[in-house]
Tab-separated table of C-alpha atoms and ligand atoms in Angstrom:
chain	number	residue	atom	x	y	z
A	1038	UNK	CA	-132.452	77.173	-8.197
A	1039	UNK	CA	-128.763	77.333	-9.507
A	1040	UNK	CA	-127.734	79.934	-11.648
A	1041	UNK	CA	-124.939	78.004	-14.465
A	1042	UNK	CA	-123.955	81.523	-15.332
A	1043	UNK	CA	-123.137	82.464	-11.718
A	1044	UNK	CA	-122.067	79.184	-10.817
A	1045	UNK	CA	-119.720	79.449	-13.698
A	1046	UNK	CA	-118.099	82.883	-12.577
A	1047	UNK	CA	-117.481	81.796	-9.192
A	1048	UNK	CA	-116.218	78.357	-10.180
A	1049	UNK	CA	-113.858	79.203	-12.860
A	1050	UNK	CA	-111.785	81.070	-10.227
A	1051	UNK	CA	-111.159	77.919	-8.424
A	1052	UNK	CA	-109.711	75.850	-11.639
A	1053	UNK	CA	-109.914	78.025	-14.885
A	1054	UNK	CA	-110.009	75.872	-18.089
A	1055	UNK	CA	-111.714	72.966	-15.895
A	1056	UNK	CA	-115.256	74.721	-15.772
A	1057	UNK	CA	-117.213	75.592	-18.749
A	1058	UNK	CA	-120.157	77.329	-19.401
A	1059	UNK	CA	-121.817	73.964	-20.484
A	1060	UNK	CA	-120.006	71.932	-16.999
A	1061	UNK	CA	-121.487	74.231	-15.332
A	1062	UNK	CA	-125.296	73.781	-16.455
A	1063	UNK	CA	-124.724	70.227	-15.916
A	1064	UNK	CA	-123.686	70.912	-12.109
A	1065	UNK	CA	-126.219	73.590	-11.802
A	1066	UNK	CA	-128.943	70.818	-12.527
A	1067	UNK	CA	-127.305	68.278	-10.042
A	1068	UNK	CA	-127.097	70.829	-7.248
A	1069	UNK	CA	-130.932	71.202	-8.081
A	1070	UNK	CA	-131.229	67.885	-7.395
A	1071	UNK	CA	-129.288	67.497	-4.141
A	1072	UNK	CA	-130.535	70.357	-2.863
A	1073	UNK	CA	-134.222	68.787	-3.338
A	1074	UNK	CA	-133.191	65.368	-1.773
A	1075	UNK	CA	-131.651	67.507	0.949
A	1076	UNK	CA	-134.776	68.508	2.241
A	1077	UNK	CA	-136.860	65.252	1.913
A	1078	UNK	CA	-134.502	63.553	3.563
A	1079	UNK	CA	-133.870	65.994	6.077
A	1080	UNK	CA	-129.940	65.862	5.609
A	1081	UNK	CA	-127.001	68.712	6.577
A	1082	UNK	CA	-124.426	68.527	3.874
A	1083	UNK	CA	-120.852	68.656	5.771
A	1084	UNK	CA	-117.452	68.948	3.219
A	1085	UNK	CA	-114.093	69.024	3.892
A	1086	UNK	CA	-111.885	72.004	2.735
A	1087	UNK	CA	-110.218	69.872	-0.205
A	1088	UNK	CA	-113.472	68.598	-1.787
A	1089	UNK	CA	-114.405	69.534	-5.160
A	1090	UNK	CA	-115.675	72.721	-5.758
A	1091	UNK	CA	-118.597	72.094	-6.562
A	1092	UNK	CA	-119.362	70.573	-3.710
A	1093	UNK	CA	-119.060	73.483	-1.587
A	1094	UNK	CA	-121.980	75.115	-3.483
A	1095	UNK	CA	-124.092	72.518	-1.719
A	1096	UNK	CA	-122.591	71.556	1.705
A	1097	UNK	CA	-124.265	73.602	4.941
A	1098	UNK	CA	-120.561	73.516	6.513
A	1099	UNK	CA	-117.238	73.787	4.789
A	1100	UNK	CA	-114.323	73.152	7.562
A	1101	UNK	CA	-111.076	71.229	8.448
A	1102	UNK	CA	-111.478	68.277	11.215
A	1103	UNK	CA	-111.811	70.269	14.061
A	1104	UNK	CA	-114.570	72.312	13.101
A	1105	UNK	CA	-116.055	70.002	11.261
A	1106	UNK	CA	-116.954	67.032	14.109
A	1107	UNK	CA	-117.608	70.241	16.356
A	1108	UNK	CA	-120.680	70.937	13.882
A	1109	UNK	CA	-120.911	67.449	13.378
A	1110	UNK	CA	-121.750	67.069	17.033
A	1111	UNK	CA	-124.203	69.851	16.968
A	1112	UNK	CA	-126.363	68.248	14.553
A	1113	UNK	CA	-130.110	67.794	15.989
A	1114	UNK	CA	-132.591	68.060	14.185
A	1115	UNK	CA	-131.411	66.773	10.857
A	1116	UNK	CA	-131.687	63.020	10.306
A	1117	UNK	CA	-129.243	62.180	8.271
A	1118	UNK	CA	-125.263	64.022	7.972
A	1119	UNK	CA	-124.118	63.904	4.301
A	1120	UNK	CA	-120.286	63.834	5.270
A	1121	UNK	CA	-118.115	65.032	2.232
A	1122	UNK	CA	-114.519	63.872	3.169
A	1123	UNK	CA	-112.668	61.119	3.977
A	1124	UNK	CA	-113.641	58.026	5.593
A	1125	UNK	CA	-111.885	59.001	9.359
A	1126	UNK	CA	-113.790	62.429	8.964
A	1127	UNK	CA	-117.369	60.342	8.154
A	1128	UNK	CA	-116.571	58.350	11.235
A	1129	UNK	CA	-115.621	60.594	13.305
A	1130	UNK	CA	-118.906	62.098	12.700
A	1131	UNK	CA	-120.783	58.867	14.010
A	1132	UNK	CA	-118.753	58.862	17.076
A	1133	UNK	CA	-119.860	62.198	18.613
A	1134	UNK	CA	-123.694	61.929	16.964
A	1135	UNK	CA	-124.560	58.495	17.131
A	1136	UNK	CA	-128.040	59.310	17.552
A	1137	UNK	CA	-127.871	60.271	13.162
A	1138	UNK	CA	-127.406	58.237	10.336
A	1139	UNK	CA	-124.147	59.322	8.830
A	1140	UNK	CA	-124.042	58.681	5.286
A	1141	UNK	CA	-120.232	58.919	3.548
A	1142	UNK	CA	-121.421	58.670	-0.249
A	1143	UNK	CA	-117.668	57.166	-1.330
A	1144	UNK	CA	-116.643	54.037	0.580
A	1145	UNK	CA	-113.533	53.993	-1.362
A	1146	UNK	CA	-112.861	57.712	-0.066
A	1147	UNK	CA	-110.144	56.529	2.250
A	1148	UNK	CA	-106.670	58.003	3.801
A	1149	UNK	CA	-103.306	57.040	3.040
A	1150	UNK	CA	-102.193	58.078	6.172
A	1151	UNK	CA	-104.971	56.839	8.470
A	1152	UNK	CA	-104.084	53.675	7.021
A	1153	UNK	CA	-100.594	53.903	7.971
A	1154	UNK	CA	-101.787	52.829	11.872
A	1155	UNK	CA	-103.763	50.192	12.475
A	1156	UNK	CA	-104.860	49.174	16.473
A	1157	UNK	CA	-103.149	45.850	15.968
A	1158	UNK	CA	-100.097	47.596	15.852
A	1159	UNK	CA	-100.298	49.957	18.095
A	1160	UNK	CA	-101.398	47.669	20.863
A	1161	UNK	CA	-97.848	45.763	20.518
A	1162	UNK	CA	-96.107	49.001	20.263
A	1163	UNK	CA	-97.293	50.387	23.216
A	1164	UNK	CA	-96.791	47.297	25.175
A	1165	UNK	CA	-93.223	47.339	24.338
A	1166	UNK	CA	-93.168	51.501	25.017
A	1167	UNK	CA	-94.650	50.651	28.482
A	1168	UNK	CA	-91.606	48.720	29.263
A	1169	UNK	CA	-89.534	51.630	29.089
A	1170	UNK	CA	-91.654	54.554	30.068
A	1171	UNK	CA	-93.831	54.249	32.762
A	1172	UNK	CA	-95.839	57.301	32.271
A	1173	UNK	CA	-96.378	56.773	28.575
A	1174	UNK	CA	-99.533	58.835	27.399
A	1175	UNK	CA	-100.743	58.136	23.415
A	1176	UNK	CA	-102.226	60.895	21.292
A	1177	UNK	CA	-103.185	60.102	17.983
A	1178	UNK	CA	-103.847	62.031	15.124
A	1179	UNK	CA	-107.495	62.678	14.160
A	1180	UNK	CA	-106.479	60.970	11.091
A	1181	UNK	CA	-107.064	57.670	12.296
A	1182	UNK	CA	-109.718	55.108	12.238
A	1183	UNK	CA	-112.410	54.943	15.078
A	1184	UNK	CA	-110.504	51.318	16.762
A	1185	UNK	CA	-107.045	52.988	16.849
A	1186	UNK	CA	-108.667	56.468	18.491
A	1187	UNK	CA	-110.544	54.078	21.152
A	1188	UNK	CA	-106.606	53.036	21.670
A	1189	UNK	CA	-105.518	56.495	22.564
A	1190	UNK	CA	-105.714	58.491	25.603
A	1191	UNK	CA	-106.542	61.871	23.223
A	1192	UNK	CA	-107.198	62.576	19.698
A	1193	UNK	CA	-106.368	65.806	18.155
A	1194	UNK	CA	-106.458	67.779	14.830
A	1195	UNK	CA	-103.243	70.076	12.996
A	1196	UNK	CA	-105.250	72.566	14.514
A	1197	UNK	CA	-104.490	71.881	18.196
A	1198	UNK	CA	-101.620	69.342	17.911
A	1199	UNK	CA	-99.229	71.534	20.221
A	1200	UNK	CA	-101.356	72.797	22.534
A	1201	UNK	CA	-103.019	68.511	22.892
A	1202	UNK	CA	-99.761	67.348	23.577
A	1203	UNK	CA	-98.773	70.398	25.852
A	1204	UNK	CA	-101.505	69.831	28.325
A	1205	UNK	CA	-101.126	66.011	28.365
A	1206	UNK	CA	-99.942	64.933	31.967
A	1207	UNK	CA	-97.579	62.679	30.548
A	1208	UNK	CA	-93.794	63.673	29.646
A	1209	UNK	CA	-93.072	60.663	27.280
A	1210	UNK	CA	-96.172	60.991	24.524
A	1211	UNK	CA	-96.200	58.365	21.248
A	1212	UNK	CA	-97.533	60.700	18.756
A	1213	UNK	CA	-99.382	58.592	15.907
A	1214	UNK	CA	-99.688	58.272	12.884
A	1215	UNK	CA	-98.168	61.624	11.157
A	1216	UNK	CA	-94.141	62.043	11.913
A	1217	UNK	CA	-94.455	65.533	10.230
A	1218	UNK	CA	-96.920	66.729	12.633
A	1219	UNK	CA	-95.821	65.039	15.387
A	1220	UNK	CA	-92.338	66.698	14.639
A	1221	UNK	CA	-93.202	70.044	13.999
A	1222	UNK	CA	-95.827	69.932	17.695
A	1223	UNK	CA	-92.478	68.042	19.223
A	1224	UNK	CA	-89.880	71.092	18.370
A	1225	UNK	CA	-92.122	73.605	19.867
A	1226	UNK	CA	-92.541	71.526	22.984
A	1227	UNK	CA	-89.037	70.722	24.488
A	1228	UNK	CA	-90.306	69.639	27.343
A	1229	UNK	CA	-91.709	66.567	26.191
A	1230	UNK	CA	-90.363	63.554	24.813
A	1231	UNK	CA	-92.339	62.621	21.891
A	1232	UNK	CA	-92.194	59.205	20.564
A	1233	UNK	CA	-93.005	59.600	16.504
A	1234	UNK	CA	-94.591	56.606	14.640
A	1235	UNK	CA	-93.726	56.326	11.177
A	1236	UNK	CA	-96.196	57.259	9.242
A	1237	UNK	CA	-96.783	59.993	6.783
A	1238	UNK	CA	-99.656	61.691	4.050
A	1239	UNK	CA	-98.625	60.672	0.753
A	1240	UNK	CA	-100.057	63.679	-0.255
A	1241	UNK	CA	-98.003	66.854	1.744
A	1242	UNK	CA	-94.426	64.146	1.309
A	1243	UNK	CA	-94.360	64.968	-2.256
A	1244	UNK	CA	-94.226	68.750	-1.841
A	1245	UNK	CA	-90.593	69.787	-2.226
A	1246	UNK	CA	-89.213	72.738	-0.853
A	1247	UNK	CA	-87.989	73.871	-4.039
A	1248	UNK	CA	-91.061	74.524	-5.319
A	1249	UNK	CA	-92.214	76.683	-2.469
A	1250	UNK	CA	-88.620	78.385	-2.604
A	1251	UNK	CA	-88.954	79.161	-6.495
A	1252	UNK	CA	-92.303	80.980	-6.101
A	1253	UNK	CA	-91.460	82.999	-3.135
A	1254	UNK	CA	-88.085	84.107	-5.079
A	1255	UNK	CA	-90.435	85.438	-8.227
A	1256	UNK	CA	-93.041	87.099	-5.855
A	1257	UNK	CA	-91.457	89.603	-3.072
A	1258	UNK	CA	-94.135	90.463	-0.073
A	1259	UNK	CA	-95.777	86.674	-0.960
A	1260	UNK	CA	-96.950	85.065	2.594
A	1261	UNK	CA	-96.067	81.223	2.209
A	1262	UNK	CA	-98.939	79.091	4.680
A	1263	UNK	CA	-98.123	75.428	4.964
A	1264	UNK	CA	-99.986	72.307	6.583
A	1265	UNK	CA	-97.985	70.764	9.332
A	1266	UNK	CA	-98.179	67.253	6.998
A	1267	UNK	CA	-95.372	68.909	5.206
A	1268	UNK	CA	-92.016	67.582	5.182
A	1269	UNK	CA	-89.751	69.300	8.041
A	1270	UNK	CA	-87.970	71.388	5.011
A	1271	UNK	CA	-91.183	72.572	3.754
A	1272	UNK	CA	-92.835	73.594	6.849
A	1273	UNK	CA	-89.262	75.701	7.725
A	1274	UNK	CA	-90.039	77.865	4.369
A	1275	UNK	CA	-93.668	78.764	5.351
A	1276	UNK	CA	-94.335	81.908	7.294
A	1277	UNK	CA	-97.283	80.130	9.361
A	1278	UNK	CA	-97.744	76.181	9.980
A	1279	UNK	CA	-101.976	76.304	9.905
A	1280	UNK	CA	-105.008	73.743	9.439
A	1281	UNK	CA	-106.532	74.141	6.228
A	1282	UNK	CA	-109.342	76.621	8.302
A	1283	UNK	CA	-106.890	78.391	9.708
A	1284	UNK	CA	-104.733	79.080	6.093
A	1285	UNK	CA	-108.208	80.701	4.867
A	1286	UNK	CA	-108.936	82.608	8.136
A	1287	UNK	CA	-105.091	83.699	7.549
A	1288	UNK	CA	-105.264	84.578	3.924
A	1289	UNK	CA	-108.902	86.495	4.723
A	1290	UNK	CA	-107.415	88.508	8.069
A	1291	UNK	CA	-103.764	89.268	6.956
A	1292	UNK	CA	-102.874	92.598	4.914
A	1293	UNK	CA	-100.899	90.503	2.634
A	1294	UNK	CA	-102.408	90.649	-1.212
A	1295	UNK	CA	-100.151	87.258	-2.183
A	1296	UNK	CA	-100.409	83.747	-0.948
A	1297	UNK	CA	-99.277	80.383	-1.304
A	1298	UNK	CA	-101.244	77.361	0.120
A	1299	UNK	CA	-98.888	74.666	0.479
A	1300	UNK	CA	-101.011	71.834	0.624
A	1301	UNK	CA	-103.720	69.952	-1.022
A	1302	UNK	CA	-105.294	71.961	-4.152
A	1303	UNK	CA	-108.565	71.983	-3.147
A	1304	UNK	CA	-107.776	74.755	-0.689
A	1305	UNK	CA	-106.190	77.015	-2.906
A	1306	UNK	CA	-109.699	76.625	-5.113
A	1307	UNK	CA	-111.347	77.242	-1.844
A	1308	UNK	CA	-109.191	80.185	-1.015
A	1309	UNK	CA	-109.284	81.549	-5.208
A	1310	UNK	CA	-113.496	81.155	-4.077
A	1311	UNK	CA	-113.562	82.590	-0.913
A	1312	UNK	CA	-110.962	85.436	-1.130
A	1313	UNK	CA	-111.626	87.022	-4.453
A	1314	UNK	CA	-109.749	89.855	-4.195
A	1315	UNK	CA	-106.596	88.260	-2.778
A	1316	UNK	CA	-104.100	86.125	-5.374
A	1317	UNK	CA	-103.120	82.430	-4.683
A	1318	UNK	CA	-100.487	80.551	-6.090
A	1319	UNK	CA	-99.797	77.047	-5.878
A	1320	UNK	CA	-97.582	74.608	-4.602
A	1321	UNK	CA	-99.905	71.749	-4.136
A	1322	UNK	CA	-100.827	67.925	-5.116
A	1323	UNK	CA	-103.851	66.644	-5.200
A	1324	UNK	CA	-105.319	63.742	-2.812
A	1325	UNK	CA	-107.233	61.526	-4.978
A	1326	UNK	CA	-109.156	60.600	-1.941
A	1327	UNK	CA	-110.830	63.575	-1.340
A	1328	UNK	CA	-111.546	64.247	-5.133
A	1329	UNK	CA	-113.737	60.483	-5.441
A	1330	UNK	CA	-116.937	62.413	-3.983
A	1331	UNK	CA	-118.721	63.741	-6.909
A	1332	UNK	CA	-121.852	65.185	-7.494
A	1333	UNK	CA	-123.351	61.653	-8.573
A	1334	UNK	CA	-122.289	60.025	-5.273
A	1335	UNK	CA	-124.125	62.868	-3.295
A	1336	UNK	CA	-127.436	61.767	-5.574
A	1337	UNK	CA	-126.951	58.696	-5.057
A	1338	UNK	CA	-126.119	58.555	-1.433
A	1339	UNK	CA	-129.603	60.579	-0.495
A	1340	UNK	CA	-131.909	58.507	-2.495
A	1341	UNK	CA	-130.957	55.465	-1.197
A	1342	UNK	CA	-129.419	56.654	2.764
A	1343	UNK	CA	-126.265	54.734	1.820
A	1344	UNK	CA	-123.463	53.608	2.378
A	1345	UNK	CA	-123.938	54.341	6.017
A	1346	UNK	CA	-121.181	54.566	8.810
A	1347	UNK	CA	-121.764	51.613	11.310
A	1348	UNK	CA	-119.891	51.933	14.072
A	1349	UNK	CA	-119.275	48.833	16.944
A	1350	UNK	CA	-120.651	50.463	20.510
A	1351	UNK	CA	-117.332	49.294	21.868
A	1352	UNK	CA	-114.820	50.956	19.811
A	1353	UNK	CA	-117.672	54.191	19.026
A	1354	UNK	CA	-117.360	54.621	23.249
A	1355	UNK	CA	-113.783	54.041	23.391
A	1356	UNK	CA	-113.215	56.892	20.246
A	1357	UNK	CA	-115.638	59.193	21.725
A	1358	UNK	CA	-113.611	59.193	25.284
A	1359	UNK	CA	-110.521	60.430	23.166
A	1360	UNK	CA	-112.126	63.117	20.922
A	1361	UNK	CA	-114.076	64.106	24.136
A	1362	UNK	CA	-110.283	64.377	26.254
A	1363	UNK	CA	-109.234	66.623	22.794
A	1364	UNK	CA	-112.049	68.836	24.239
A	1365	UNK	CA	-111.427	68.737	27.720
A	1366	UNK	CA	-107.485	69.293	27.309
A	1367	UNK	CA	-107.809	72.394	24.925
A	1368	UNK	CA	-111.438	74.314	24.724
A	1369	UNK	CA	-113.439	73.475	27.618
A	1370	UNK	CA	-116.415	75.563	26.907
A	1371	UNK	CA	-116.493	74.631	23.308
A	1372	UNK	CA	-117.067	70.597	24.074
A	1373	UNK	CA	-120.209	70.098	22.328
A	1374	UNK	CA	-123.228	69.301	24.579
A	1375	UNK	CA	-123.748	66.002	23.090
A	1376	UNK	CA	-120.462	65.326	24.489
A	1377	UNK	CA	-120.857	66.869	27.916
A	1378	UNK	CA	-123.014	64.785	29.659
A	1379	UNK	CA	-120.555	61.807	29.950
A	1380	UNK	CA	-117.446	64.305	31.629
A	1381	UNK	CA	-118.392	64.750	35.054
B	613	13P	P1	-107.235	69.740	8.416
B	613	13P	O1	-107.825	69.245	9.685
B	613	13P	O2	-106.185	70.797	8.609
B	613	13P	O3	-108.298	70.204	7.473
B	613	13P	O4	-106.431	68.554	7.713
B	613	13P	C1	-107.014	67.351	7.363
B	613	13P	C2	-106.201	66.592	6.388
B	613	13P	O5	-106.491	65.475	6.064
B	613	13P	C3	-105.027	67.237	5.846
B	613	13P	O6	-104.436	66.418	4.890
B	614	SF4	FE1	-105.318	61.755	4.087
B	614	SF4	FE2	-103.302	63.117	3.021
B	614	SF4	FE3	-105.635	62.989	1.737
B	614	SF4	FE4	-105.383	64.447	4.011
B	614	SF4	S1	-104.381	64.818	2.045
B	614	SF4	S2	-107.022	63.041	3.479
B	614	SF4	S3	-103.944	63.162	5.140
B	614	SF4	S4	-104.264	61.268	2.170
């Protein structure tokens, strides 16, 4: 059973003046609820690190893209995986546990970047790049629907972007569908020659450095952590370029007493949630996206086992070969098993 007066103290660190002591009955009843459906249904609860708060309070994994389709892979015994995110992350799920229903309770939870490639597209554009370099190799970004990932020769996440692209055999790379990303893994790798598409989040391109600049000036000793989706002037400012797991792993590890998330809100709640007895400040927008999964939808979504990810075979195979090259080209020993029996 939820406690509203607990869930109220921990919550009202997240977004103070948003959470009441009344919201928070309300929620504490829902998560009652979920939690009960959870178990007749025999569903793991998987959110992203910008989801509402209150979502956390129910999800068995909290965790950027990387970790998250790691523990999505891992999933046995459950029937069903509650994905909390974005659309790319619910499918992404599918593709490395096909054997579970994946159940993404927000079909209009979508990504303006993911979007912003479509396979169409990129099958012209690397036709033409193959014209001109012979070697070409294509990572995309795990931000990216299933078809344009079953187009790619790896996937990655902001979490292993560099090192990806590093250990690609390939000198000339196209790098879709995040420039910012695919700028920031491109400076660090002079070696390469990394073709950028032109797409960005909607989200991280509104951040101006000046904000970032204006609360580091007031607050000597602050560490500044930015998402590589930043703009190239941003990301300069930060002291660290991280995934949204590794700004919390930073903010929990580092001596530092100050932070600044520069990124989506919902990990600076996560952070004010997790790291109580560190301060965050904020230089963040919010992705609309991410906030449509409520409680409601989560209700919903387990009475009824809908709306389901259907994947074609075709383009689930073809996505699965790129996530599982992600694997093979960075952590070896962490490919998940479900993945392993296709490498050899
Ligand atoms: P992470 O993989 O770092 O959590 O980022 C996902 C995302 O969509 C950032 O906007
Ligand atoms: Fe997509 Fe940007 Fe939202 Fe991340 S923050 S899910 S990249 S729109």
């Amino acid at each position: 059973m939820f406690d509203a007066k607990e869930l109220y103290a921990k919550l009202s660190r997240a977004d103070a003046g948003f959470y009441t002591l009344d919201t928070c009955h309300t929620i504490a009843a829902k998560l009652d609820r979920i939690a009960e459906l959870k178990q007749r249904r025999n569903a793991v609860i998987l959110a992203h690190n910008y989801q509402r708060p209150e979502i956390f309070e129910i999800a068995d994994y909290i965790g950027d893209s990387l970790g998250l389709s790691l523990q999505a892979a891992e999933v046995k015994t459950a029937e069903a995986i509650v994905f909390c995110g974005v659309h790319f992350m619910a499918e992404t799920a599918k593709v490395v546990n096909p054997g579970r229903k994946v159940i993404h309770p927000n079909r209009q939870a979508g990504c303006s970047l993911a979007d912003m490639a479509d396979e169409v597209d990129l099958a012209v554009r690397i036709k033409d790049l193959r014209r001109q370099f012979d070697d070409l190799g294509i990572v995309c970004y795990v931000n990216t629907t299933a078809a344009v990932k079953a187009l790619s020769d790896a996937c990655c996440t902001s979490a292993n972007a560099i090192e990806v692209i590093a250990a690609m055999p390939n000198r000339n790379i196209l790098f879709l569908p995040d420039c910012n990303l695919g700028r920031y893994a491109a400076q660090r790798l002079p070696e390469k020659n990394v073709i950028l598409w032109d797409g960005f989040c909607a989200v991280h391109q509104e951040i101006e450095p000046a904000s970032v600049e204006a609360i580091r000036a007031a607050y000597p000793g602050l560490k500044v952590l930015a998402h590589p989706e930043c703009r190239d002037d941003v990301v300069r400012l930060a002291d660290a370029a991280l995934s949204t797991a590794g700004m919390v792993k930073y903010a929990q590890n580092s001596p530092a007493q100050m932070f600044l998330a520069v990124t989506e809100c919902g990990l600076s709640d996560l952070l004010a949630i997790q790291v109580p007895n560190k301060q965050f400040f904020r230089a963040c927008k919010i992705c609309r996206f991410m906030k449509m999964i409520t409680l409601d939808d989560v209700i919903s979504s387990l009475e009824n086992l809908q709306p389901e990810i259907v994947l074609d075979e075709g383009v689930r195979k073809g996505a699965e070969r790129s996530i599982r090259r992600m694997f093979e080209l960075t952590v070896k020993e962490k490919i998940p098993p479900t993945l392993l029996n296709e490498i050899d």
